[in-house]
Coordinates of C-alpha atoms in Angstrom, one line a residue:
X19 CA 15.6 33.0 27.9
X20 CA 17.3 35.8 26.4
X21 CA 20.2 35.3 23.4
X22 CA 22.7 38.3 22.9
X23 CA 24.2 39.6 19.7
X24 CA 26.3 42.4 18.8
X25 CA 25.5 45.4 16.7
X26 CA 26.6 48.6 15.8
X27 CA 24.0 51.0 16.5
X28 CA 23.0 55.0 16.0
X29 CA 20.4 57.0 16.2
X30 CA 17.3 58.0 13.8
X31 CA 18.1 61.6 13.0
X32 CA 14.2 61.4 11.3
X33 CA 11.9 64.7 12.5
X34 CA 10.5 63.5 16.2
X35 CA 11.7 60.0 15.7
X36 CA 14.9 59.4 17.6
X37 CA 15.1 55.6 17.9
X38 CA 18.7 53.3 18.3
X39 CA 18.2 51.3 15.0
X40 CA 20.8 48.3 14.4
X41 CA 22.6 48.7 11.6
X42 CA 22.1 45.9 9.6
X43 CA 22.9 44.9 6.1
X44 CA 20.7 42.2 5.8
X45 CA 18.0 40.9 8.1
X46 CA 18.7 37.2 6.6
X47 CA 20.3 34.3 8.8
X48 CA 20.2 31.4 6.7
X49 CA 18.2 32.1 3.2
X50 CA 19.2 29.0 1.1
X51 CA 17.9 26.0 3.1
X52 CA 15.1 24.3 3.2
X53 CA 14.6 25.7 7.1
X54 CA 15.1 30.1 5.8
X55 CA 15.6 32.4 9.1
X56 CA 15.7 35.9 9.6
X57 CA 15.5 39.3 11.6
X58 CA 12.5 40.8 12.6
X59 CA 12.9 44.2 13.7
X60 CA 10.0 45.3 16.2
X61 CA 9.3 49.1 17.3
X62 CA 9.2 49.0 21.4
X63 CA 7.6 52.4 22.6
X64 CA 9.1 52.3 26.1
X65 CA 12.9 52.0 25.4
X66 CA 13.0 53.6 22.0
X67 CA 14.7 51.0 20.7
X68 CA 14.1 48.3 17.6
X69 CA 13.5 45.2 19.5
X70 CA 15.0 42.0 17.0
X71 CA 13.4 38.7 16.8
X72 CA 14.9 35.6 15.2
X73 CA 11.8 33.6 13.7
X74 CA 12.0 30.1 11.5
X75 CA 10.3 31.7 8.0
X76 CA 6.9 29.8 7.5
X77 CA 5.2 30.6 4.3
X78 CA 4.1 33.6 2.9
X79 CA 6.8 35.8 5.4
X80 CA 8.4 38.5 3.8
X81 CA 11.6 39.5 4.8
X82 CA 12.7 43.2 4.7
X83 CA 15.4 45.1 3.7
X84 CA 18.4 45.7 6.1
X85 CA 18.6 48.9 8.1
X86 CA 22.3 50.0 6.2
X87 CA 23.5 50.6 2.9
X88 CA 26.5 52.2 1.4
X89 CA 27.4 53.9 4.8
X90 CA 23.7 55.7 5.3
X91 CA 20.7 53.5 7.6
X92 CA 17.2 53.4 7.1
X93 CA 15.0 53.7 10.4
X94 CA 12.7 50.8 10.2
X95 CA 10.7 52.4 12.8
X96 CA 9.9 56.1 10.5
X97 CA 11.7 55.5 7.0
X98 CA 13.9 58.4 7.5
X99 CA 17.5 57.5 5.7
X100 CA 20.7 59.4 7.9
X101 CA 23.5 60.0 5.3
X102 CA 26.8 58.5 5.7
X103 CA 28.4 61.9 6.8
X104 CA 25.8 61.9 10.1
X105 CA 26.0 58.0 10.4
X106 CA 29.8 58.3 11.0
X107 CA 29.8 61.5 13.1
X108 CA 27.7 59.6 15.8
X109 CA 30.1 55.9 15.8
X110 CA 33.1 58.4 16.1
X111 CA 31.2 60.1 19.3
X112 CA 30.5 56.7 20.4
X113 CA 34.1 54.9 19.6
X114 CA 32.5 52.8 16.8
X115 CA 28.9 53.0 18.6
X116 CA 28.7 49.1 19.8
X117 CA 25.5 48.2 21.7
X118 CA 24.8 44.7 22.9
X119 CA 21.0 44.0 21.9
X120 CA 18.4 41.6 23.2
X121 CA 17.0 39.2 20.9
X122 CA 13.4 38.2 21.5
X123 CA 13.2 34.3 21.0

């Protein structure tokens, strides 16, 4: 079955990219247990969207960076980085831009 968070969300201004990213700060859940969890952020093709999946860390599984940072977000899907100036023009559009997301468990 499905699980549901929220997230603000906006959209990659990246040259023929276009996908709703999460904005993130960290992709951790719990980091300082024996039992680590995180984000996973997965391209899907058909919505154009960053599908998240919560996985239990096994060895060897890096964890990336979060999709936001001082105001600007990172696409996870292209790499393109949207300043802070464009991230905030779209949430004010969008009347702080929430979005319920599936998570893929």
């Amino acid at each position: 079955s499905d699980s549901y968070f929220w997230a603000r969300t906006v959209i990659c201004e990246g040259p023929t990219c276009g996908y709703s990213i999460p904005l993130l700060k960290s992709l951790w859940l719990r980091q300082k247990n024996e039992k680590p969890v995180a984000y996973f952020l997965n391209k899907n093709i058909e919505t154009r969207e960053v599908d998240v999946e919560v996985r239990n860390l096994k060895s060897g599984d890096i964890v990336g960076l979060g999709t936001s940072k001082k105001g600007s977000a990172t696409c996870p899907v292209c790499g393109y980085t949207t300043p802070v100036e464009r991230i905030r023009n779209q949430l004010s559009a969008k009347q702080g831009g929430v979005l319920m997301l599936s998570l893929l468990l």
